[in-house]
Short mmCIF file of C-alpha atoms in Angstrom, two decimals:
data_model
loop_
_atom_site.label_atom_id
_atom_site.label_comp_id
_atom_site.label_asym_id
_atom_site.label_seq_id
_atom_site.Cartn_x
_atom_site.Cartn_y
_atom_site.Cartn_z
CA MET A 568 168.67 -3.95 138.37
CA ASN A 569 171.39 -2.19 140.27
CA ILE A 570 170.98 0.32 143.08
CA ASN A 571 167.18 1.48 143.96
CA HIS A 572 167.53 5.57 144.94
CA SER A 573 163.96 5.70 145.05
CA ILE A 574 163.55 7.90 148.24
CA TYR A 575 160.54 5.45 149.37
CA ALA A 576 162.37 2.20 148.11
CA ALA A 577 166.22 2.93 148.52
CA GLY A 578 166.05 0.61 151.54
CA CYS A 579 165.50 -2.32 149.57
CA GLY A 580 169.37 -2.74 148.53
CA ARG A 581 168.48 -6.28 148.12
CA LYS A 582 165.74 -7.50 145.52
CA LEU A 583 163.55 -10.09 146.24
CA LYS A 584 163.29 -11.84 142.86
CA ARG A 585 160.18 -9.53 141.34
CA PHE A 586 157.96 -10.98 144.36
CA VAL A 587 155.83 -8.11 145.86
CA LEU A 588 157.06 -8.37 148.77
CA GLY A 589 160.13 -6.65 147.55
CA ALA A 590 157.87 -3.74 146.98
CA LEU A 591 156.42 -3.64 150.41
CA LEU A 592 159.80 -4.76 152.55
CA CYS A 593 163.05 -3.21 152.81
CA LEU A 594 166.20 -4.54 154.40
CA SER A 595 165.17 -3.07 158.16
CA ALA A 596 165.19 -3.81 161.62
CA GLY A 597 161.85 -4.52 163.19
CA PRO A 598 160.56 -1.89 165.56
CA VAL A 599 162.51 -2.12 168.87
CA PHE A 600 161.32 0.22 171.88
CA ALA A 601 161.37 0.00 175.43
CA ALA A 602 158.70 2.11 176.90
CA PRO A 603 155.28 4.01 175.62
CA SER A 604 155.48 7.76 174.16
CA ALA A 605 153.38 10.21 175.89
CA PRO A 606 149.62 10.06 174.97
CA SER A 607 147.55 12.74 173.13
CA ALA A 608 146.99 15.60 174.97
CA ARG A 609 143.73 16.26 173.81
CA PRO A 610 141.09 13.87 175.32
CA ASP A 611 139.11 14.14 172.26
CA ALA A 612 141.73 13.18 169.38
CA VAL A 613 144.25 10.67 168.90
CA GLN A 614 147.95 11.19 168.38
CA LEU A 615 149.87 9.49 165.75
CA GLU A 616 153.57 9.26 165.66
CA LEU A 617 155.69 7.58 162.81
CA PHE A 618 159.15 7.15 163.62
CA PHE A 619 160.94 6.14 160.27
CA GLU A 620 164.07 6.11 158.47
CA PRO A 621 163.78 8.31 155.46
CA LEU A 622 164.86 5.60 153.09
CA ASP A 623 163.49 2.78 154.65
CA GLY A 624 160.53 1.28 152.61
CA GLU A 625 158.77 -0.08 155.56
CA GLY A 626 158.66 3.43 156.90
CA TRP A 627 157.01 5.04 153.84
CA GLN A 628 154.75 2.13 153.61
CA LEU A 629 153.18 3.22 157.31
CA PHE A 630 153.59 6.37 156.63
CA PHE A 631 151.09 6.25 153.53
CA LEU A 632 148.62 4.36 155.44
CA ALA A 633 148.89 6.56 158.75
CA ASP A 634 148.49 9.85 156.22
CA THR A 635 145.49 8.34 154.52
CA VAL A 636 143.53 8.00 157.81
CA GLN A 637 144.27 11.01 159.72
CA ARG A 638 142.93 12.54 156.35
CA ARG A 639 139.84 10.90 157.20
CA LEU A 640 139.84 11.19 160.70
CA ALA A 641 139.42 15.03 161.30
CA ALA A 642 140.36 13.84 165.59
CA ALA A 643 143.18 12.16 164.34
CA ASP A 644 146.50 13.93 164.35
CA LEU A 645 149.81 12.87 162.66
CA LYS A 646 153.54 13.60 163.65
CA VAL A 647 156.35 12.20 161.79
CA TYR A 648 160.20 11.80 163.45
CA PRO A 649 163.41 10.82 161.40
CA LEU A 650 165.38 8.54 162.91
CA VAL A 651 168.90 8.65 162.69
CA SER A 652 172.12 7.33 165.24
CA LYS A 653 174.74 8.92 167.14
CA ASP A 654 177.90 8.15 168.06
CA LYS A 655 179.68 8.45 171.21
CA ASP A 656 181.38 11.41 169.97
CA GLY A 657 178.19 13.41 169.03
CA HIS A 658 178.52 12.70 165.69
CA PHE A 659 175.21 11.57 163.70
CA SER A 660 175.23 9.32 160.56
CA ALA A 661 171.93 7.15 158.86
CA LYS A 662 171.58 3.28 158.37
CA ARG A 663 171.83 3.90 154.45
CA GLY A 664 174.65 6.55 154.09
CA GLU A 665 175.05 10.24 153.52
CA ALA A 666 171.77 10.19 151.32
CA GLU A 667 169.66 9.34 154.10
CA LEU A 668 171.36 11.24 156.58
CA ALA A 669 170.71 14.49 154.59
CA GLU A 670 167.08 13.90 154.17
CA ALA A 671 166.80 12.90 157.89
CA LEU A 672 168.53 16.41 158.70
CA ARG A 673 165.65 18.20 156.19
CA LEU A 674 162.91 16.12 158.19
CA ALA A 675 164.49 17.44 161.64
CA VAL A 676 164.34 20.77 160.30
CA LEU A 677 160.82 21.00 158.75
CA VAL A 678 159.73 19.30 162.55
CA LYS A 679 161.04 22.11 164.00
CA ALA A 680 160.43 24.82 161.69
CA TYR A 681 157.62 23.88 159.22
CA PRO A 682 155.66 21.14 161.15
CA ARG A 683 152.18 22.42 159.68
CA LYS A 684 153.98 21.56 156.33
CA LEU A 685 155.97 18.18 157.01
CA LEU A 686 153.20 15.95 155.87
CA SER A 687 152.56 18.21 152.56
CA TYR A 688 156.49 17.80 152.01
CA LEU A 689 156.35 14.02 152.66
CA GLY A 690 153.32 13.32 149.96
CA ALA A 691 155.21 15.42 147.38
CA ARG A 692 158.51 13.69 148.30
CA SER A 693 157.11 10.18 147.40
CA MET A 694 156.35 11.31 144.03
CA SER A 695 159.92 13.01 143.42
CA PRO A 696 162.10 10.33 144.05
CA ALA A 697 165.02 11.94 142.70
CA ALA A 698 168.37 13.08 144.75
CA ASP A 699 167.15 16.45 144.30
CA GLY A 700 163.38 15.92 144.44
CA TRP A 701 163.30 17.21 147.85
CA ARG A 702 163.29 21.03 146.04
CA ASP A 703 160.21 20.14 144.30
CA ALA A 704 158.81 18.61 147.33
CA ALA A 705 159.66 21.67 149.66
CA VAL A 706 157.99 24.28 146.41
CA PHE A 707 154.85 21.97 146.70
CA ALA A 708 154.59 22.25 150.61
CA GLY A 709 154.83 26.25 149.99
CA ILE A 710 158.53 26.23 151.57
CA ASN A 711 161.55 27.97 149.73
CA PRO A 712 164.17 25.08 149.02
CA ASP A 713 166.24 27.58 148.99
CA GLU A 714 165.46 29.00 152.40
CA LEU A 715 164.87 24.82 153.62
CA GLU A 716 168.42 24.71 152.50
CA ARG A 717 169.74 27.39 154.49
CA ARG A 718 168.31 26.54 157.70
CA ALA A 719 169.21 23.01 157.06
CA ALA A 720 172.91 24.15 157.14
CA ALA A 721 172.46 26.86 160.03
CA ASP A 722 169.95 24.59 162.25
CA GLY A 723 169.92 20.99 161.28
CA GLN A 724 172.54 19.42 163.63
CA ALA A 725 170.25 21.07 166.65
CA ALA A 726 167.17 19.74 165.04
CA LEU A 727 168.49 16.29 164.52
CA ALA A 728 169.32 16.52 168.05
CA ALA A 729 165.89 17.46 169.25
CA ALA A 730 164.57 14.43 166.88
CA ALA A 731 166.91 12.20 168.20
CA ALA A 732 165.93 13.06 171.91
CA ARG A 733 162.71 12.62 171.13
CA ALA A 734 162.93 8.83 170.20
CA ALA A 735 164.93 8.27 172.77
CA GLY A 736 162.55 9.82 175.09
CA ALA A 737 159.60 7.43 173.42
CA GLY A 738 162.27 4.14 174.16
CA VAL A 739 162.08 4.06 170.14
CA THR A 740 165.34 2.77 168.06
CA GLY A 741 163.70 1.49 165.19
CA THR A 742 160.66 2.03 162.55
CA ILE A 743 157.50 1.97 164.63
CA LEU A 744 153.76 4.00 164.39
CA LEU A 745 152.50 5.18 167.61
CA VAL A 746 149.30 5.31 168.27
CA ASP A 747 148.54 7.12 171.48
CA GLY A 748 151.90 6.36 173.06
CA LYS A 749 151.28 2.48 172.23
CA PRO A 750 152.89 0.24 169.45
CA TYR A 751 150.30 -0.36 166.62
CA GLU A 752 150.71 -4.08 166.59
CA GLY A 753 147.80 -4.56 163.86
CA SER A 754 147.94 -5.81 159.99
CA ARG A 755 149.60 -3.31 157.51
CA ARG A 756 146.65 -2.62 155.62
CA LEU A 757 144.65 0.58 155.49
CA MET A 758 141.25 -0.47 157.11
CA PRO A 759 142.63 -2.40 160.06
CA LEU A 760 144.84 0.99 161.18
CA TYR A 761 141.60 2.83 160.28
CA GLU A 762 139.63 0.87 162.60
CA ALA A 763 142.04 0.59 165.32
CA VAL A 764 142.63 4.40 165.39
CA ASN A 765 138.42 4.96 165.40
CA SER A 766 137.94 2.91 168.13
CA ALA A 767 140.64 4.62 170.24
CA LEU A 768 138.30 7.84 169.70
CA PRO A 769 135.73 8.73 171.63
CA LEU A 770 132.38 7.68 170.86
CA THR A 771 131.37 11.20 169.66
CA ARG A 772 134.20 11.62 167.64
CA ARG A 773 134.01 7.99 166.06
CA VAL A 774 133.19 7.82 161.73
CA PRO A 775 130.10 5.42 161.49
CA PRO A 776 130.62 2.74 158.76
CA PRO A 777 128.29 3.72 155.63
CA ALA A 778 124.56 3.28 156.42
CA GLY A 779 123.44 -0.21 155.42
CA TYR A 780 126.96 -1.38 155.21
CA LYS A 781 127.46 -5.23 156.62
CA PRO A 782 130.70 -6.31 156.28
CA ARG A 783 131.93 -9.64 154.54
CA PRO A 784 133.16 -12.31 156.98
CA LYS A 785 136.90 -12.70 156.25
CA ALA A 786 138.49 -16.35 155.07
CA PRO A 787 140.80 -17.55 157.26
CA PRO A 788 144.48 -17.36 156.86
CA PRO A 789 146.71 -20.52 155.85
CA ALA A 790 148.76 -22.02 158.55
CA PHE A 791 152.06 -20.16 158.73
CA TRP A 792 155.11 -21.16 160.04
CA VAL A 793 158.60 -19.24 160.41
CA VAL A 794 162.41 -21.33 160.68
CA LEU A 795 165.27 -19.34 162.63
CA SER A 796 168.08 -20.36 162.42
CA SER A 797 169.67 -20.78 166.01
CA GLY A 798 169.88 -17.06 167.70
CA ALA A 799 168.01 -15.22 164.71
CA LYS A 800 165.07 -13.29 164.90
CA LYS A 801 161.79 -13.44 162.65
CA ASN A 802 161.63 -10.55 160.19
CA ASP A 803 158.42 -8.14 161.50
CA ALA A 804 158.66 -6.42 158.29
CA LEU A 805 158.50 -9.61 156.27
CA VAL A 806 156.04 -10.93 158.30
CA GLY A 807 153.88 -8.00 157.89
CA ALA A 808 154.06 -8.23 154.42
CA PHE A 809 152.49 -11.27 154.35
CA ASP A 810 149.88 -10.30 155.96
CA ARG A 811 148.85 -7.85 153.34
CA TYR A 812 147.95 -11.30 151.07
CA PHE A 813 146.39 -12.90 154.18
CA GLU A 814 145.05 -10.26 156.70
CA GLY A 815 145.51 -11.60 160.18
CA ILE A 816 148.46 -14.12 159.48
CA LYS A 817 150.07 -14.91 162.27
CA PRO A 818 153.35 -17.42 162.66
CA SER A 819 154.24 -20.24 164.73
CA VAL A 820 158.61 -20.11 165.17
CA LEU A 821 160.62 -22.92 165.00
CA ASP A 822 164.23 -23.25 165.54
CA TYR A 823 166.08 -25.01 162.78
CA ASP A 824 167.70 -27.33 165.65
CA SER A 825 164.30 -28.57 166.91
CA ALA A 826 162.89 -31.57 166.71
CA GLU A 827 159.34 -29.90 166.00
CA ARG A 828 161.05 -28.67 162.53
CA ALA A 829 162.92 -31.78 161.95
CA GLU A 830 159.29 -33.38 162.28
CA LYS A 831 157.68 -31.14 160.07
CA PHE A 832 160.02 -29.63 157.33
CA PRO A 833 162.93 -32.54 157.51
CA GLN A 834 163.64 -31.38 153.78
CA LEU A 835 164.60 -27.80 154.85
CA GLU A 836 167.49 -26.07 152.41
CA PHE A 837 167.51 -22.79 154.21
CA ALA A 838 166.74 -20.93 157.12
CA PRO A 839 165.12 -18.48 157.60
CA ALA A 840 162.20 -20.00 155.82
CA TYR A 841 158.60 -18.12 155.84
CA ILE A 842 156.02 -21.31 155.33
CA ILE A 843 152.63 -21.40 154.48
CA ALA A 844 150.29 -24.06 154.04
CA ALA A 845 149.67 -24.53 150.21
CA THR A 846 145.76 -24.41 150.51
CA PRO A 847 143.86 -23.30 146.75
CA ASP A 848 143.23 -20.10 148.15
CA ALA A 849 146.84 -19.66 149.25
CA LYS A 850 148.23 -20.87 145.64
CA ALA A 851 145.93 -18.38 143.94
CA ARG A 852 146.81 -15.16 145.20
CA LEU A 853 150.79 -16.31 144.99
CA GLU A 854 150.15 -17.40 141.39
CA LYS A 855 152.54 -14.77 140.17
CA GLU A 856 155.57 -15.24 142.54
CA LEU A 857 154.90 -19.12 142.53
CA GLN A 858 155.39 -19.39 138.99
CA ALA A 859 158.48 -16.82 139.05
CA GLY A 860 159.93 -19.43 141.43
CA VAL A 861 159.94 -17.49 144.09
CA PHE A 862 158.24 -19.48 146.58
CA LYS A 863 159.03 -23.40 146.65
CA GLU A 864 156.40 -25.80 146.53
CA ALA A 865 157.06 -29.00 148.22
CA GLY A 866 155.20 -31.28 150.55
CA GLY A 867 152.20 -29.36 150.81
CA TYR A 868 154.03 -26.07 151.65
CA LEU A 869 155.42 -23.10 150.00
CA VAL A 870 158.50 -21.76 151.22
CA TYR A 871 160.14 -18.39 150.66
CA GLU A 872 163.49 -17.87 151.86
CA ASP A 873 164.40 -14.97 153.78
CA ARG A 874 167.76 -14.19 152.22
CA GLN A 875 167.90 -10.15 152.70
CA GLY A 876 170.74 -10.28 156.06
CA ARG A 877 171.85 -13.52 157.15
CA GLY A 878 170.51 -17.47 157.20
CA ILE A 879 172.42 -20.85 157.25
CA TYR A 880 172.36 -23.22 153.74
CA ALA A 881 171.34 -25.99 155.85
CA SER A 882 171.67 -29.00 153.47
CA ARG A 883 175.24 -27.35 152.42
CA ALA A 884 178.32 -29.63 153.30
CA ALA A 885 180.53 -27.55 155.31
CA LYS A 886 183.76 -25.84 155.13
CA GLU A 887 185.79 -25.29 158.14
CA ASN A 888 187.28 -22.08 158.83
CA THR A 889 186.87 -21.14 155.28
CA LEU A 890 184.85 -17.25 154.29
CA GLU A 891 183.54 -17.50 150.81
CA LEU A 892 183.14 -13.63 149.25
CA PHE A 893 180.76 -13.64 146.43
CA VAL A 894 181.36 -10.41 144.13
CA MET A 895 181.07 -8.58 141.15
CA SER A 896 183.98 -7.40 140.11
CA GLU A 897 183.82 -4.05 139.14
CA CYS A 898 180.61 -3.66 141.97
CA PRO A 899 181.92 -0.62 144.42
CA PHE A 900 180.49 -2.11 147.34
CA GLY A 901 182.07 -5.69 146.28
CA VAL A 902 185.40 -3.88 146.02
CA SER A 903 185.36 -2.56 149.14
CA ALA A 904 184.62 -5.66 150.84
CA GLU A 905 187.45 -7.46 149.05
CA ASN A 906 189.80 -4.57 150.32
CA ALA A 907 188.73 -4.68 153.77
CA VAL A 908 188.76 -8.31 153.94
CA LEU A 909 192.19 -8.21 152.67
CA ALA A 910 193.40 -5.54 154.93
CA ALA A 911 192.61 -7.45 158.06
CA GLU A 912 194.15 -10.36 157.00
CA LYS A 913 197.47 -8.51 156.39
CA ASP A 914 196.71 -6.90 159.78
CA GLY A 915 195.99 -10.27 161.38
CA LEU A 916 192.34 -9.40 162.60
CA LEU A 917 191.20 -12.53 160.92
CA PRO A 918 190.60 -15.98 162.68
CA PRO A 919 194.13 -17.38 162.15
CA GLY A 920 194.21 -19.89 159.07
CA LEU A 921 191.11 -18.75 157.80
CA LYS A 922 191.13 -19.70 154.08
CA LEU A 923 189.55 -16.64 151.56
CA GLU A 924 187.66 -17.91 148.18
CA ILE A 925 186.24 -15.11 146.01
CA HIS A 926 183.45 -16.27 143.83
CA PHE A 927 181.48 -14.10 140.97
CA ILE A 928 178.12 -13.66 140.38
CA GLY A 929 176.44 -13.38 136.61
CA ASP A 930 175.07 -16.17 134.29
CA ALA A 931 175.94 -18.13 131.57
CA LYS A 932 174.73 -19.99 129.06
CA LYS A 933 175.99 -22.65 126.58
CA LYS A 934 176.28 -21.71 123.01
CA ASP A 935 174.39 -24.22 120.14
CA GLY A 936 177.85 -23.82 118.53
CA GLY A 937 179.88 -24.44 121.63
CA GLY A 938 181.37 -22.25 124.00
CA TRP A 939 179.60 -19.67 126.14
CA GLU A 940 177.53 -16.95 126.65
CA PHE A 941 178.34 -14.83 129.63
CA SER A 942 176.28 -11.87 130.87
CA SER A 943 177.23 -9.60 133.88
CA LEU A 944 175.69 -6.54 135.70
CA HIS A 945 178.32 -4.00 134.81
CA GLY A 946 178.68 -5.54 131.07
CA GLU A 947 181.26 -7.36 129.18
CA PRO A 948 184.13 -5.78 131.02
CA GLU A 949 183.14 -6.95 134.26
CA TRP A 950 182.68 -10.96 133.33
CA ARG A 951 186.01 -10.69 131.64
CA GLU A 952 187.93 -9.66 134.64
CA ASN A 953 185.69 -12.04 136.72
CA ALA A 954 187.44 -15.11 134.48
CA ARG A 955 190.51 -13.39 134.74
CA GLN A 956 190.74 -13.13 138.40
CA LEU A 957 189.52 -16.92 138.60
CA PHE A 958 192.24 -18.08 136.34
CA ILE A 959 194.92 -16.28 138.13
CA SER A 960 193.53 -17.71 141.28
CA ARG A 961 193.72 -21.21 140.21
CA ARG A 962 197.04 -20.98 137.88
CA PHE A 963 199.16 -18.20 140.47
CA PRO A 964 197.06 -18.67 143.20
CA ASP A 965 200.46 -17.15 145.59
CA LYS A 966 199.88 -14.06 143.49
CA PHE A 967 196.47 -13.79 143.21
CA LYS A 968 195.60 -11.23 146.31
CA ALA A 969 198.33 -8.75 145.45
CA TYR A 970 196.70 -8.69 142.11
CA LEU A 971 193.33 -8.37 143.60
CA LEU A 972 194.59 -5.35 145.81
CA ALA A 973 196.42 -3.68 142.76
CA ARG A 974 193.53 -4.39 140.23
CA ASN A 975 190.78 -2.49 142.73
CA VAL A 976 192.64 0.40 142.70
CA ASP A 977 191.24 1.30 139.17
CA ILE A 978 188.92 -1.63 138.71
CA LYS A 979 186.87 0.01 135.47
CA SER A 980 190.57 0.38 133.82
CA PRO A 981 191.07 -1.63 130.42
CA ASP A 982 195.00 -2.08 131.57
CA TRP A 983 194.41 -5.04 133.77
CA GLU A 984 198.06 -5.83 132.35
CA LYS A 985 199.80 -3.06 134.46
CA PRO A 986 198.27 -4.54 138.05
CA ALA A 987 199.24 -8.13 137.10
CA LYS A 988 202.85 -7.39 135.97
CA ALA A 989 203.09 -5.75 139.83
CA ALA A 990 202.35 -8.82 140.88
CA GLY A 991 204.57 -10.94 138.99
CA ILE A 992 202.11 -12.75 136.98
CA ASP A 993 202.70 -13.82 133.46
CA THR A 994 200.40 -11.94 131.34
CA ALA A 995 201.05 -13.83 128.37
CA ALA A 996 200.06 -17.15 130.16
CA VAL A 997 196.94 -15.08 131.39
CA ALA A 998 195.84 -14.20 127.76
CA ALA A 999 196.21 -17.38 126.08
CA GLY A 1000 194.23 -18.85 128.96
CA SER A 1001 190.83 -17.62 127.82
CA ASP A 1002 189.13 -21.00 127.43
CA GLU A 1003 190.16 -22.07 130.53
CA ALA A 1004 189.03 -18.96 132.17
CA ALA A 1005 185.73 -19.28 130.41
CA ALA A 1006 185.36 -22.88 131.46
CA LEU A 1007 186.05 -21.85 135.14
CA LEU A 1008 183.79 -18.67 134.86
CA ALA A 1009 180.92 -20.94 133.97
CA GLU A 1010 181.28 -23.27 136.43
CA ASP A 1011 181.65 -20.85 139.24
CA PHE A 1012 178.53 -18.66 137.94
CA ALA A 1013 176.85 -22.12 138.39
CA LYS A 1014 177.83 -22.94 141.84
CA THR A 1015 176.85 -19.32 142.29
CA SER A 1016 173.19 -19.55 140.84
CA ALA A 1017 172.73 -22.84 142.38
CA LEU A 1018 173.23 -21.12 146.19
CA GLY A 1019 170.60 -18.19 145.00
CA ILE A 1020 173.19 -15.57 145.57
CA THR A 1021 172.45 -12.76 143.46
CA SER A 1022 173.85 -9.16 145.87
CA SER A 1023 177.65 -8.21 145.99
CA PRO A 1024 178.65 -8.74 148.33
CA THR A 1025 177.87 -11.91 150.04
CA PHE A 1026 179.99 -13.95 152.75
CA VAL A 1027 179.37 -17.59 153.32
CA LEU A 1028 181.31 -18.87 156.47
CA GLY A 1029 182.07 -22.21 157.10
CA GLY A 1030 179.99 -23.53 153.64
CA ARG A 1031 176.71 -22.85 155.99
CA GLU A 1032 176.53 -19.25 157.50
CA VAL A 1033 175.56 -16.80 155.12
CA MET A 1034 175.09 -12.80 155.38
CA MET A 1035 174.44 -9.84 152.81
CA GLY A 1036 177.14 -7.03 153.46
CA LEU A 1037 180.52 -6.03 154.86
CA GLY A 1038 178.18 -4.94 158.16
CA GLU A 1039 177.02 -8.21 158.94
CA LEU A 1040 180.24 -9.70 158.51
CA GLY A 1041 181.49 -7.86 160.88
CA LYS A 1042 178.86 -8.72 163.34
CA THR A 1043 180.25 -12.16 163.17
CA PRO A 1044 182.50 -13.34 166.27
CA GLY A 1045 186.18 -13.47 164.89
CA PHE A 1046 185.41 -10.61 162.60
CA GLU A 1047 184.51 -7.82 164.59
CA LYS A 1048 187.75 -5.79 163.73
CA ILE A 1049 187.21 -5.86 160.12
CA PRO A 1050 186.18 -1.71 159.43
CA ALA A 1051 182.58 -0.90 159.19
CA PRO A 1052 181.56 0.96 155.40
CA GLY A 1053 179.74 3.53 155.18
CA GLN A 1054 176.55 1.81 154.00
CA SER A 1055 176.81 -1.66 155.84
CA GLY A 1056 173.82 -2.87 153.74
CA ALA A 1057 174.57 -1.72 150.18
CA GLY A 1058 175.25 -3.59 147.53
CA CYS A 1059 175.10 -4.36 143.63
CA ASN A 1060 172.00 -6.71 142.77
CA LYS A 1061 171.96 -9.20 139.65
#
């Protein structure tokens, strides 16, 4: 799987090992707000307001829930607003790059010019996830897509400014659903949201349950803990995904360095970790995920390691003042990360004396007759380049970085010898070292797999602190001056 461009899944730049959590959760910040929005002006109605990033899976999940609820409850009204960022110069940007910004601009125009058609557009857009699927969605909603495009070009910036002002006025900076101006904090399930909205209506406007209906008693959820590294915050969207398995589940949050964590989970290998008691019911509900190795079962617990953003390899030995960069050599995001780090090193923007190591993501299998069978996301040319770079870094360490910068100018080109010669490397020696290169690659792939790293680029600092993407590295003390990429969370996924 490479980069998912689905309109409601594109935010999932990081694959979660085929766990259904991955379908329900994307790499996104939890909702952040400073003040409640104004409540509905109608005393006999409930106002639902969804603020979301157009390529954020969590936001789309909330839209599907809220839209379904408002269709059932005539006195509920749903408004949807796009979220974007605005810099000091007044320029707008979106977390997931230009594609998300373009969709946010269209949504802002729809809010302003076609408010009654917005929900129809969004429903159709979810069914038309291609890059130009917005045109079909517009036609479905009764809008001429050419006219929408003209309006976006003429009025889009003003519409985005209005949307940003509305979010700022509500104190909203992240994906959130407001019910009469207050954040919805219940389960991310249909019936809990339905019941919350229905109960917020005046008695005379509420929809009664079906005649004779008696709700079944709900089984209590298993015990649930979230273990965080110091300074980290729990992923509320991920907690919400667990809630879809076990309604009403609430975590106890432990700091990895706490005595309570050390006593209860002494062998924990990675944090953040989301841990539930391995009850028979929990194991039955998560049977497929257990079989796929998504959860680790140990000591009466089921452990899910959240590797989407930042974390620590708690049991790994420290590597002082060392930055390990895990990439696929033909991944454009990995190439950008390599170039940015090397440029920062050249300009003296990295911690003094920092050692940089390049490692690779892929698979190696020993052949029955000897030798290795390799696989890499971008095919044979990529794993061969991976092996070549490992060999050069071993045999020509003082020339490796020069080769890497020259090679990255046109990484897809089969002519690796030109950049090698430009760096002063003996190309005949490289060609003759294919067996050694293969052994180095097999060893490197094994080390990467043992760490569970599947996304390019991934950084590990000091042997233990892991972060996904160049944007996360730039938040780390000592690395703040590395130029931020256009898509800070984007990557190629194994």
